[in-house]
Structures are given as structure tokens and as C-alpha cells.
Short mmCIF file of N, CA and C in Angstrom, two decimals:
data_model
loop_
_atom_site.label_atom_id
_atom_site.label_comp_id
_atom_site.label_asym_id
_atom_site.label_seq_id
_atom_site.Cartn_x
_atom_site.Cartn_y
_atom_site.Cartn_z
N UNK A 1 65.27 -20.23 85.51
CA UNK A 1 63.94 -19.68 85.44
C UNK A 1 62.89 -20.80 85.47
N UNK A 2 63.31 -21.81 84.42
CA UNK A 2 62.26 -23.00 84.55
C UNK A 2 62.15 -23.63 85.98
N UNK A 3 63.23 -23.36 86.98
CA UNK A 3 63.14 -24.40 87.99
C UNK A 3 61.85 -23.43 88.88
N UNK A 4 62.46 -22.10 89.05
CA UNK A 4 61.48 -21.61 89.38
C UNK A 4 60.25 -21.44 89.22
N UNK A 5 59.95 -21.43 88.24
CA UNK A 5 58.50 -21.61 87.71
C UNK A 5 57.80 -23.38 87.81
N UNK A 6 59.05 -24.11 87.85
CA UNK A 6 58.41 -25.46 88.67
C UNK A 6 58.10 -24.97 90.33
N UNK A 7 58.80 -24.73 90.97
CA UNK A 7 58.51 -24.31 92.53
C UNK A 7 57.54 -23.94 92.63
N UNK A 8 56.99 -22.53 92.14
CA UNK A 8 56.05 -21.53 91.74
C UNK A 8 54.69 -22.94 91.96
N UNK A 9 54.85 -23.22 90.36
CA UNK A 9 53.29 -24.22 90.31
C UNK A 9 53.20 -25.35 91.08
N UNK A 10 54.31 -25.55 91.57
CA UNK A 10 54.07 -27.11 92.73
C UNK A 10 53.54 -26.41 94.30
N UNK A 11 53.75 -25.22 94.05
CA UNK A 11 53.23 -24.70 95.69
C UNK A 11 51.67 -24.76 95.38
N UNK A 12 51.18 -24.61 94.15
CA UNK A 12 49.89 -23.99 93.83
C UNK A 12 48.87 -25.83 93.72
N UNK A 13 49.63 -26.76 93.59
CA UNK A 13 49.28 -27.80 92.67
C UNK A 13 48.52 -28.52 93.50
N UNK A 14 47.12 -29.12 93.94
CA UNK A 14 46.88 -29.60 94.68
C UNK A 14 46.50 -31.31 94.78
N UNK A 15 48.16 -31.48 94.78
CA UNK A 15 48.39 -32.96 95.29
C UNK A 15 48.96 -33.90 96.37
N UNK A 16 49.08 -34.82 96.44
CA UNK A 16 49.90 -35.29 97.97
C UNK A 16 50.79 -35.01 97.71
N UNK A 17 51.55 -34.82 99.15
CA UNK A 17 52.83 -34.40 99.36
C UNK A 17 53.47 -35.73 99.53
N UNK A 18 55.11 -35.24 98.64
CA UNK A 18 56.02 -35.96 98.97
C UNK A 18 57.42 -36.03 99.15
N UNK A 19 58.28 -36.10 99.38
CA UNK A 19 59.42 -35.02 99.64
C UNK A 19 60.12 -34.50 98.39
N UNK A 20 59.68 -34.90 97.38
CA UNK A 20 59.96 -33.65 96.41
C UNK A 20 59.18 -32.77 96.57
N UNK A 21 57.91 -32.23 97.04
CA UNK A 21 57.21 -31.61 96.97
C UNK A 21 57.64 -30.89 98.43
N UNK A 22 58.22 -31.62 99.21
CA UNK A 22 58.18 -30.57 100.32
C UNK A 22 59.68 -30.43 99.91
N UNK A 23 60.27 -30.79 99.18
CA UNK A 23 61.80 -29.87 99.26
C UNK A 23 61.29 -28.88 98.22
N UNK A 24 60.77 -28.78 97.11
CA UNK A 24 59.87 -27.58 96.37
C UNK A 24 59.42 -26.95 97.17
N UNK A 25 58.59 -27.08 98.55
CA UNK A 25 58.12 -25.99 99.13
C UNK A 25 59.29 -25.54 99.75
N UNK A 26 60.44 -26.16 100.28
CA UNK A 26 61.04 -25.73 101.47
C UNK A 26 61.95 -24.10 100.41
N UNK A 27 62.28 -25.29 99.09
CA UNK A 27 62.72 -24.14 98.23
C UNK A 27 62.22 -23.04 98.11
N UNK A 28 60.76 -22.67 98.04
CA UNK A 28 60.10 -22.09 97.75
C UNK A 28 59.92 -20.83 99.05
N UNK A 29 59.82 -21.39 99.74
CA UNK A 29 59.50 -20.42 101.23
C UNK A 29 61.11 -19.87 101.65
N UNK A 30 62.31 -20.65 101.66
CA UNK A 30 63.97 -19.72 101.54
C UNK A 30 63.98 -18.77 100.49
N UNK A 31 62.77 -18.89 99.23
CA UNK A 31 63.59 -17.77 97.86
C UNK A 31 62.21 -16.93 98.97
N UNK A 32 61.33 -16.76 99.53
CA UNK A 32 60.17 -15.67 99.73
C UNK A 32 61.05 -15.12 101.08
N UNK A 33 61.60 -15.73 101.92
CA UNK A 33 62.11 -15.34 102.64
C UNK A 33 63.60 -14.94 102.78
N UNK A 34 64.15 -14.36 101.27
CA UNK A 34 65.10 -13.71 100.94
C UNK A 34 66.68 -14.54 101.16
N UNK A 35 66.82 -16.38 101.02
CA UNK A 35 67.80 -16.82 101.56
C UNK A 35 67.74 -17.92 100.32
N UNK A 36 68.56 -16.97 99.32
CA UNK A 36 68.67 -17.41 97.97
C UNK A 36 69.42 -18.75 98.51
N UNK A 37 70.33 -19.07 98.91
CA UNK A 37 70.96 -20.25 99.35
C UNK A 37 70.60 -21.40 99.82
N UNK A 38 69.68 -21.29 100.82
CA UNK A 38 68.95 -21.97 101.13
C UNK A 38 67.89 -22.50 99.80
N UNK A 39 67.46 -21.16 98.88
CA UNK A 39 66.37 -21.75 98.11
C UNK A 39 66.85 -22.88 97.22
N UNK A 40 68.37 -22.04 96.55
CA UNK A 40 69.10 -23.18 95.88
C UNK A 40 69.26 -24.34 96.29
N UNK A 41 69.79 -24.83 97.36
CA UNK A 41 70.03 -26.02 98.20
C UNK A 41 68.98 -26.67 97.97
N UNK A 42 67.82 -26.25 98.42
CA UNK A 42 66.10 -27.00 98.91
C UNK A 42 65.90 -27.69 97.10
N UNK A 43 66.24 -26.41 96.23
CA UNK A 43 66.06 -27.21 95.05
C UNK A 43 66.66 -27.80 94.28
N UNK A 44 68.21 -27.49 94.50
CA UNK A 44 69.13 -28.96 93.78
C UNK A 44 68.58 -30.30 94.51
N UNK A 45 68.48 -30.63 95.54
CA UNK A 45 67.67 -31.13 96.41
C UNK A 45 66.89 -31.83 95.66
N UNK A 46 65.61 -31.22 95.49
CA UNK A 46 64.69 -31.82 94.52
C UNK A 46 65.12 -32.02 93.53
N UNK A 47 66.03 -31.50 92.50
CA UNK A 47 66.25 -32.08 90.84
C UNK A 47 66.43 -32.92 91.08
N UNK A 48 67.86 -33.13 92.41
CA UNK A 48 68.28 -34.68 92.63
C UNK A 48 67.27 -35.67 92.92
N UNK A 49 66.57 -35.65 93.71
CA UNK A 49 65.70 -36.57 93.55
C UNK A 49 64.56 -37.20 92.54
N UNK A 50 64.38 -35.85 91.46
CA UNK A 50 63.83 -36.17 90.36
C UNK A 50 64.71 -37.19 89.57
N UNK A 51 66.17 -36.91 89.71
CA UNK A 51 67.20 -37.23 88.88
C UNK A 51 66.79 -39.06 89.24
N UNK A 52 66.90 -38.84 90.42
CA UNK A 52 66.48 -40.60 91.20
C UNK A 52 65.35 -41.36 90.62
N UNK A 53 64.62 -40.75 90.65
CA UNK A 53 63.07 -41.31 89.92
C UNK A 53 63.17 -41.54 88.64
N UNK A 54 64.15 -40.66 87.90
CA UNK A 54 63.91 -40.83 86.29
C UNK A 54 64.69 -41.96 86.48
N UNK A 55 65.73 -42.15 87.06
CA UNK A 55 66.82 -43.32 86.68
C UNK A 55 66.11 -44.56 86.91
N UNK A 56 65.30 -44.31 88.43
CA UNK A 56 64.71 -46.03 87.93
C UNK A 56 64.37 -46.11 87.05
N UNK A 57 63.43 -45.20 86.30
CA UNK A 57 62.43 -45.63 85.53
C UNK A 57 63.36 -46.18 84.22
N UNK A 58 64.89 -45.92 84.40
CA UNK A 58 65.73 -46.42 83.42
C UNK A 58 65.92 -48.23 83.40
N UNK A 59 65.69 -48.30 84.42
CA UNK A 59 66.27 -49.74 84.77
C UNK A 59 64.68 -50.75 83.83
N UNK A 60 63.97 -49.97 83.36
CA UNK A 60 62.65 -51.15 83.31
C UNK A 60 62.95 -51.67 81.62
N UNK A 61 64.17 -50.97 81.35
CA UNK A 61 64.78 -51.18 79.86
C UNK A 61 65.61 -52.27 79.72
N UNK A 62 66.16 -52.95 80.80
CA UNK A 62 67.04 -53.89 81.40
C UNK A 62 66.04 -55.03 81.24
N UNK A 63 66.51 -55.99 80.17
CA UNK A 63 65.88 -57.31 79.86
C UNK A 63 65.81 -57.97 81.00
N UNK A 64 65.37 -58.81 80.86
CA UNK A 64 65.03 -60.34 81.57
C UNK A 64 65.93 -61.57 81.29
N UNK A 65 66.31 -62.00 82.25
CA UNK A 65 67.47 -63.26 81.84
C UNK A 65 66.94 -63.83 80.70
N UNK A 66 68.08 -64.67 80.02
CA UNK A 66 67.19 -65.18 78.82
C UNK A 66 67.12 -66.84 79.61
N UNK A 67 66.38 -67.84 78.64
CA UNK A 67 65.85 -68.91 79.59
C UNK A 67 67.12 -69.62 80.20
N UNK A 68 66.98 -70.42 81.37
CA UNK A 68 68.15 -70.36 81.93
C UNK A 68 69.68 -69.98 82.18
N UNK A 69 69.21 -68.43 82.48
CA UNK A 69 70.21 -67.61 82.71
C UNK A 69 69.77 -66.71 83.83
N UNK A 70 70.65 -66.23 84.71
CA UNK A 70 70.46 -65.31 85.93
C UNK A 70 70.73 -63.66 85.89
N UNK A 71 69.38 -63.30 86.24
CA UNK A 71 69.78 -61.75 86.71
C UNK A 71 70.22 -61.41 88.10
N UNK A 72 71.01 -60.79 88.15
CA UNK A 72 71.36 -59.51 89.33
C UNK A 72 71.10 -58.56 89.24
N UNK A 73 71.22 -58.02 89.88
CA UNK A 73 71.30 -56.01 89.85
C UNK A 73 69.86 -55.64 89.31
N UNK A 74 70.39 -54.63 88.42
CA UNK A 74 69.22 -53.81 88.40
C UNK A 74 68.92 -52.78 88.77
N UNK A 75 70.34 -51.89 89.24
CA UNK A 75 70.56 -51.41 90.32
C UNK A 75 70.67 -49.56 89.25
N UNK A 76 69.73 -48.71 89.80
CA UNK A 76 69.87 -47.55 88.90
C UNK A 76 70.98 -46.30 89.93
N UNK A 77 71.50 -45.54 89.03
CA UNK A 77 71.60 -43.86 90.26
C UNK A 77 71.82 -43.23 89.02
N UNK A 78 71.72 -41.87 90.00
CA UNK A 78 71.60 -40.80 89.56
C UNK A 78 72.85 -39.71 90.20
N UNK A 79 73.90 -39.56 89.41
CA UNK A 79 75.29 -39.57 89.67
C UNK A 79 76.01 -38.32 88.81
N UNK A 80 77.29 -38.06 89.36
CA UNK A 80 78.10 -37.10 88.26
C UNK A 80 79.05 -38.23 87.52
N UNK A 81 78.62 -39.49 86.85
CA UNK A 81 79.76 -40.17 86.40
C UNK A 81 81.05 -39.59 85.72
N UNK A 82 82.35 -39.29 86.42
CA UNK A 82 83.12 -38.36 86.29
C UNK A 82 83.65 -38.93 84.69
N UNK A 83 83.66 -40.17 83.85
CA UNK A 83 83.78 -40.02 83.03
C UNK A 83 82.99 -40.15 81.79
N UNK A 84 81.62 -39.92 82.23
CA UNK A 84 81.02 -39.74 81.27
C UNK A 84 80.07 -38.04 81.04
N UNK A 85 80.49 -37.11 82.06
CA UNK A 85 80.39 -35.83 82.64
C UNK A 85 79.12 -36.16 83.50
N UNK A 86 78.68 -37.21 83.80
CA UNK A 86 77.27 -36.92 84.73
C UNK A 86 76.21 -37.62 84.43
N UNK A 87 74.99 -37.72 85.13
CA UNK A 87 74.09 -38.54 84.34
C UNK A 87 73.09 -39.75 85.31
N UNK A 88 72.78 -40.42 84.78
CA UNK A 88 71.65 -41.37 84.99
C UNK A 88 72.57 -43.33 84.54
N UNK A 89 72.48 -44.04 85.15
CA UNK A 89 72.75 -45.04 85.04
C UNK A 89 71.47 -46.11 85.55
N UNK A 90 71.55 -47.46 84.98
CA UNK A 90 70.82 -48.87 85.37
C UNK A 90 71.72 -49.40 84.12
N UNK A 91 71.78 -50.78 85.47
CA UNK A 91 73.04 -51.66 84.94
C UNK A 91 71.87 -53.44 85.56
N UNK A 92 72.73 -53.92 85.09
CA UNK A 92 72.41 -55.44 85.40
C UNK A 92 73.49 -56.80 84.97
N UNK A 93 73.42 -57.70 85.84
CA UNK A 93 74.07 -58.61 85.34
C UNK A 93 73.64 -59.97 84.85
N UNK A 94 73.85 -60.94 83.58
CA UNK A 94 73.48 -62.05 83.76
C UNK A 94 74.45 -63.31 83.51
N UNK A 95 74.23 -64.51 84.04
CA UNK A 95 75.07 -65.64 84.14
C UNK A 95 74.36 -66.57 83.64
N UNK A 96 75.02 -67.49 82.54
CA UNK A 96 74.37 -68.39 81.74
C UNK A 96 74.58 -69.17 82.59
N UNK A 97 74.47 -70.59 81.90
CA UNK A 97 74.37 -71.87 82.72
C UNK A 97 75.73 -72.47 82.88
N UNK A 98 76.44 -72.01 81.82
CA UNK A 98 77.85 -72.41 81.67
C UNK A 98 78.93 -71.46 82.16
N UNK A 99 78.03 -70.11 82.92
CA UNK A 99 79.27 -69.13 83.74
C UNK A 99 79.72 -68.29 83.18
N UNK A 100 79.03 -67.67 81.89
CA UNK A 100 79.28 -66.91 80.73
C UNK A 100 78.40 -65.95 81.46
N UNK A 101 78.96 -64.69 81.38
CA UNK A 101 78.41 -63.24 81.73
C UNK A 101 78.05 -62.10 81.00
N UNK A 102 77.33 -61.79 81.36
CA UNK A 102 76.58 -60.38 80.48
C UNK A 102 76.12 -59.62 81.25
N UNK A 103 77.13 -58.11 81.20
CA UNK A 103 76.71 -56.86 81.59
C UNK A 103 76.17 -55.91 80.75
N UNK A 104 75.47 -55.30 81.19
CA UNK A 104 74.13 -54.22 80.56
C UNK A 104 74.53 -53.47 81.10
N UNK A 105 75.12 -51.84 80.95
CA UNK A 105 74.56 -50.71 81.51
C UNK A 105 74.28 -49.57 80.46
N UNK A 106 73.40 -48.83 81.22
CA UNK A 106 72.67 -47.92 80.16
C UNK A 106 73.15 -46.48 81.36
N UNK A 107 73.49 -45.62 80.16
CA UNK A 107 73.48 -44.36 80.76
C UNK A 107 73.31 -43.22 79.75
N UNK A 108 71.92 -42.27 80.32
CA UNK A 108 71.49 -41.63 80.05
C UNK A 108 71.78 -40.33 80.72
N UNK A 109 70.92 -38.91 80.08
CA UNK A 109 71.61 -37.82 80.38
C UNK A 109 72.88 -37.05 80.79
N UNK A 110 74.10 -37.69 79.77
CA UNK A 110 75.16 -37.71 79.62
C UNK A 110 75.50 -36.56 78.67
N UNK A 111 75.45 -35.58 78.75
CA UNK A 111 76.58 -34.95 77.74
C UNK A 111 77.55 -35.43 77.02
N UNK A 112 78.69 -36.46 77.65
CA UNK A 112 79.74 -36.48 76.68
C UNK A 112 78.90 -38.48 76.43
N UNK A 113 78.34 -39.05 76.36
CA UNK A 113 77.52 -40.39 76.00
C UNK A 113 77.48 -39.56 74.39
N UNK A 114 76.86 -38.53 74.12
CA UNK A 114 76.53 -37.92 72.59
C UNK A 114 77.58 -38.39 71.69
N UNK A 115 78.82 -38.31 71.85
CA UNK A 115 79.65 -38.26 71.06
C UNK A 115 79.71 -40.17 70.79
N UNK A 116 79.02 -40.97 71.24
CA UNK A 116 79.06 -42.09 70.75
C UNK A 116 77.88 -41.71 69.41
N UNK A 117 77.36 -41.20 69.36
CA UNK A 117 76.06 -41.25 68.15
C UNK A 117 76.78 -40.79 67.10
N UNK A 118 77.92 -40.35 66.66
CA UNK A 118 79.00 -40.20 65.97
C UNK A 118 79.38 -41.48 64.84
N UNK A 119 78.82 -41.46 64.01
CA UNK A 119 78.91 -42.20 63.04
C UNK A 119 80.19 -42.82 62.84
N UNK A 120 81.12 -41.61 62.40
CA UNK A 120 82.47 -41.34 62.20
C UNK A 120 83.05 -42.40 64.01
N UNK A 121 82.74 -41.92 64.82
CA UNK A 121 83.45 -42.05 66.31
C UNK A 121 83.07 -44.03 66.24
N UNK A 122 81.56 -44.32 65.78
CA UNK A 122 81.23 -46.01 65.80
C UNK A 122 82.10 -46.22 65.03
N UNK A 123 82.67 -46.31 63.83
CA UNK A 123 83.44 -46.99 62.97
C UNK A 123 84.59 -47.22 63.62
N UNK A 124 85.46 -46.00 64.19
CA UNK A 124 86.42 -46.26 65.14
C UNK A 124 86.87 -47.35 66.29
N UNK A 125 85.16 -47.34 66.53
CA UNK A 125 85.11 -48.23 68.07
C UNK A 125 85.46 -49.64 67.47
N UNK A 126 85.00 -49.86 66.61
CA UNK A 126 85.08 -51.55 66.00
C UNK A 126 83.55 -51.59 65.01
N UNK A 127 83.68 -52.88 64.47
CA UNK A 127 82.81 -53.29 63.42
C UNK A 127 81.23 -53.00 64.22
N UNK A 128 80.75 -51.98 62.96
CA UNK A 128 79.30 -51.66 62.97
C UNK A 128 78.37 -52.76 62.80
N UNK A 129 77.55 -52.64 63.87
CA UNK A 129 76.35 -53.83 63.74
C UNK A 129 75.03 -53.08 64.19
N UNK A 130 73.94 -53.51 63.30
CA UNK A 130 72.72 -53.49 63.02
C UNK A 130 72.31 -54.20 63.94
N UNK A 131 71.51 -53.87 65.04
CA UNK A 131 70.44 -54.28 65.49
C UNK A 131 69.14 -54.04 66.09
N UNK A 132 68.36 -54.32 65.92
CA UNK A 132 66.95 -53.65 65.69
C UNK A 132 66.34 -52.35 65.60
N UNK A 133 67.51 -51.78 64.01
CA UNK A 133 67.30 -50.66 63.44
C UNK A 133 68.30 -49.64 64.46
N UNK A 134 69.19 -50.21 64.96
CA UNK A 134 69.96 -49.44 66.16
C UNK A 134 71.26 -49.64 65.54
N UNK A 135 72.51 -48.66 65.15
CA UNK A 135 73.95 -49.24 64.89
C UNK A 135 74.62 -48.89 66.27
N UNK A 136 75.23 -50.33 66.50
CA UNK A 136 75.79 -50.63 67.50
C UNK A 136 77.39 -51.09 67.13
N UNK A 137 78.34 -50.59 67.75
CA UNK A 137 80.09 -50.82 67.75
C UNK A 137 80.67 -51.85 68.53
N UNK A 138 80.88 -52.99 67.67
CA UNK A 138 81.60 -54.40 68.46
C UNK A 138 83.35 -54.15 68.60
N UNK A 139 83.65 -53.67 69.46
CA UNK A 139 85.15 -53.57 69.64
C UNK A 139 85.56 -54.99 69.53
N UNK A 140 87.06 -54.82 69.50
CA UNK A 140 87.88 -56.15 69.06
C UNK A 140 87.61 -57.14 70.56
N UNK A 141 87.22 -56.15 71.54
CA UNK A 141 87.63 -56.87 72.87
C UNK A 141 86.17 -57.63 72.91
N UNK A 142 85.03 -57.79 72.45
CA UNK A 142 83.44 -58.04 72.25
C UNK A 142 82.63 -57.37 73.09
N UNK A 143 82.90 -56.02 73.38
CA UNK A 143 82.28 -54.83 74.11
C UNK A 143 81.37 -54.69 73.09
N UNK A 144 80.20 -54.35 72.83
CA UNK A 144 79.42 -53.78 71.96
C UNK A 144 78.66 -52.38 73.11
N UNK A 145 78.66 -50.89 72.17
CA UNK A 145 78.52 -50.23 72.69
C UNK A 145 77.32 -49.42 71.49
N UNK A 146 76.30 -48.52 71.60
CA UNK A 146 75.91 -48.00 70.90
C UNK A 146 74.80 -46.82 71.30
N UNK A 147 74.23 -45.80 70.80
CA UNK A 147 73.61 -44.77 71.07
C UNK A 147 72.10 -45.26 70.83
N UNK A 148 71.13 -45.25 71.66
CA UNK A 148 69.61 -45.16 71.58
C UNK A 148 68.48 -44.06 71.68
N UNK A 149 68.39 -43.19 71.09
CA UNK A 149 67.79 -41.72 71.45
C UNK A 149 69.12 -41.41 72.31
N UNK A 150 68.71 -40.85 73.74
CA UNK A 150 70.10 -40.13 74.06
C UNK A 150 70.94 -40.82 75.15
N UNK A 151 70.21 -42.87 75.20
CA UNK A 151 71.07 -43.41 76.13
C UNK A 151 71.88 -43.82 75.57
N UNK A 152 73.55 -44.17 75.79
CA UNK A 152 74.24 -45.10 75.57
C UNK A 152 73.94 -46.18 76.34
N UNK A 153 74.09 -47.41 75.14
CA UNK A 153 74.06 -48.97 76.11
C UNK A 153 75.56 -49.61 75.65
N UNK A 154 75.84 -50.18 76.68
CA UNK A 154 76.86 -51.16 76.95
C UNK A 154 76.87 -52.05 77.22
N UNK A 155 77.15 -53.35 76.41
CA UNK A 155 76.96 -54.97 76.62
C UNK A 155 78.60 -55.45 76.35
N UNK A 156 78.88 -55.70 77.77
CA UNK A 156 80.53 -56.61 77.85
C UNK A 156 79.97 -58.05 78.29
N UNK A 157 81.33 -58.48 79.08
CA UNK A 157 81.12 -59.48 79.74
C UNK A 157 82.24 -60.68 78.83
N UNK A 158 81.59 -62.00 79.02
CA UNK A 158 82.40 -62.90 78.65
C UNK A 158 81.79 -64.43 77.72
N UNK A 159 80.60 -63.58 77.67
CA UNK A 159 79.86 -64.45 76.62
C UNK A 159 80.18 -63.97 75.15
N UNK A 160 79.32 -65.27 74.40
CA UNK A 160 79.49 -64.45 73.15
C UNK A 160 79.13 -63.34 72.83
N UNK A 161 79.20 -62.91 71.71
CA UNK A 161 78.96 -61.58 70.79
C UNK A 161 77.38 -62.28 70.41
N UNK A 162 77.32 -63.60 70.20
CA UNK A 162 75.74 -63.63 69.92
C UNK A 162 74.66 -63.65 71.12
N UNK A 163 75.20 -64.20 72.13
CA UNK A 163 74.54 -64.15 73.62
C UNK A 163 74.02 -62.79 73.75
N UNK A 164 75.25 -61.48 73.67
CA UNK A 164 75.36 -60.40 73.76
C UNK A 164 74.11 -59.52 72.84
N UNK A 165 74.07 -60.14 71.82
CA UNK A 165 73.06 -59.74 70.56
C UNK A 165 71.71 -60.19 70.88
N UNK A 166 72.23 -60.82 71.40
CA UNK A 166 70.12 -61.63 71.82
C UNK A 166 69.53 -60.96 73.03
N UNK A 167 70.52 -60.22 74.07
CA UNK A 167 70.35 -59.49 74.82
C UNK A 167 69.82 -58.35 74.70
N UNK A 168 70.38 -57.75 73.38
CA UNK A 168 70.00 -56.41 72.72
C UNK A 168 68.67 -56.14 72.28
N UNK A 169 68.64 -57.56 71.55
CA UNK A 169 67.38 -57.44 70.72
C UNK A 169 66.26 -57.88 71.52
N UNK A 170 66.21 -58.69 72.73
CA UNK A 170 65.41 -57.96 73.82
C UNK A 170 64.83 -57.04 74.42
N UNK A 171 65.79 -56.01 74.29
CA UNK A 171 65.30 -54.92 75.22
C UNK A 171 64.59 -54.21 74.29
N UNK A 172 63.50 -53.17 74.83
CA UNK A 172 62.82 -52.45 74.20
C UNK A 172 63.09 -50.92 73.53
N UNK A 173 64.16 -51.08 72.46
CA UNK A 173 64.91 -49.91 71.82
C UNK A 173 63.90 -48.96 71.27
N UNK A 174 63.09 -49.08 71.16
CA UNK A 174 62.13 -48.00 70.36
C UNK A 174 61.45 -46.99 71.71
N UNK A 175 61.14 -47.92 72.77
CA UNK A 175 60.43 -47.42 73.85
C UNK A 175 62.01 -46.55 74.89
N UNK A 176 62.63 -47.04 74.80
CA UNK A 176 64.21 -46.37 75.13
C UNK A 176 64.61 -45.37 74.70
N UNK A 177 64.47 -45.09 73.11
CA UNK A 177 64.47 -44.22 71.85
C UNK A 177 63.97 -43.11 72.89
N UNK A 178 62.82 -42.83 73.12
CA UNK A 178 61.82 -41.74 73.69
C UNK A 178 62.06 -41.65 75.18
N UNK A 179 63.18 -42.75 75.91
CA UNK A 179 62.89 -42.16 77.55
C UNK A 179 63.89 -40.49 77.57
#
């Protein structure tokens, strides 16, 4: 019902067009012209591409190398991650000076990501750590994994656990909290 009533007011809305807006109309003109299938199509269509837009806007949570150290990636989608049931990803990589690595990925709108916010489920993962008002799970392997509002973040790699921590406390968890 809600999608429809998005269609509905984006036909009415008078702004530039852009191909979400014309897959909303295209949706919009298959449901008036009785080709429910088509309307569906035109507008999974558009979620997906909404789905695209929100995910970058995931990636702007993804720190900045720390001082001489290298970023890659950065790289967001908007995906059915088959084992996390679906969702939103931005990932990144960085390389210290000494060849020590640190991966970041964040994935949001996950259904089964929830079950990390599991108090009970962090203790399991490995030793609970505090960081910036965030409890985060250091497995034995130095994966640290933890719940932020409704993203999970993930910091592996092959640096330290403190490299890894300084990474964390970088990023902007409060402003993450609310994406």
C-alpha cells in the first residue's frame, strides 16, 4: 500500500525527473492501465534503485586511512546477501605501512544482522569491547564484529586488534546509529 501511495504522490510531485521517477511513473501508468505486472516490475525497479542510493550513502561511514595508511574500495551495493538474508553493504580496505590490513564492512537492512545486537549472541562471539559507547565482539580469530542502530560492522584483517580499534573509533557511530 505504502509503495503505492509513493507512486501515487511522485506522479503528482513537481520535480526533475530521474529514473526513479520515471520507473515510478512507468509503474504508475502499467497499474492505470490494468498490467499489475508490469506495475510491479516498474516498481521493484525503483525500490531497487532507492536500495542503491541509500547504500552509498552507507559508504560515507567508512573512515579515512589513518596517517600513513591506504584506502581502497569504498565500494557500496544493494544486494540479497544470501547469508545475511539481504540488504545494503559498503566495505573498504586499508594497508598500513608495514602491510598490515584492515577490512571494514558495514551491512545494513539485514534482517538476520539483528541477531548480532543479542547481548547473550556478543558474549558468544568472543570478548566484549566497549567502544565509543558501542559493545563490540573480538573473536579469538581478531574479527571484531558489532551492532550500530541497525548496521552491523565488521573489522578483520591482519592488523592489530588496536589498529582495528582506532579504526572504529573513527568512524562516526552516533551519526550511523540513525542511518
Amino acid at each position: 500500500m505504502f509503495l503505492l501511495f509513493l507512486v501515487l504522490s511522485m506522479a503528482y510531485a513537481p520535480v526533475v525527473a530521474d529514473e526513479i521517477e520515471d520507473a515510478l511513473r512507468a509503474a504508475l501508468a502499467a497499474y492505470q492501465d490494468g498490467d499489475i505486472a508490469g506495475a510491479r516490475e516498474e516498481a521493484e525497479y525503483a525500490v531497487q534503485l532507492l536500495a542503491q542510493q541509500k547504500a552509498a550513502g552507507l559508504a560515507q561511514f567508512l573512515p579515512d586511512a589513518l596517517p600513513e595508511w591506504t584506502r581502497t574500495g569504498g565500494e557500496t551495493q544493494a544486494h540479497a546477501a544470501m547469508m545475511f538474508g539481504g540488504g545494503l553493504t559498503a566495505q573498504a580496505s586499508y594497508t598500513g605501512p608495514e602491510g598490515a590490513q584492515v577490512e571494514i564492512q558495514l551491512l545494513a537492512d539485514s534482517p538476520m544482522a539483528a541477531m548480532f545486537a543479542n547481548p547473550a549472541m556478543m558474549g558468544m562471539m568472543g570478548q566484549v569491547r566497549r567502544i565509543n559507547r558501542v559493545n563490540f565482539a573480538v573473536s579469538p580469530d581478531g574479527e571484531i564484529q558489532g551492532m550500530v542502530g541497525g548496521v552491523l560492522v565488521q573489522v578483520s584483517g591482519s592488523a592489530s586488534e588496536a589498529d582495528k580499534i582506532v579504526y572504529l573509533e573513527n568512524m562516526d557511530l552516533r551519526a550511523l546509529a540513525d542511518f
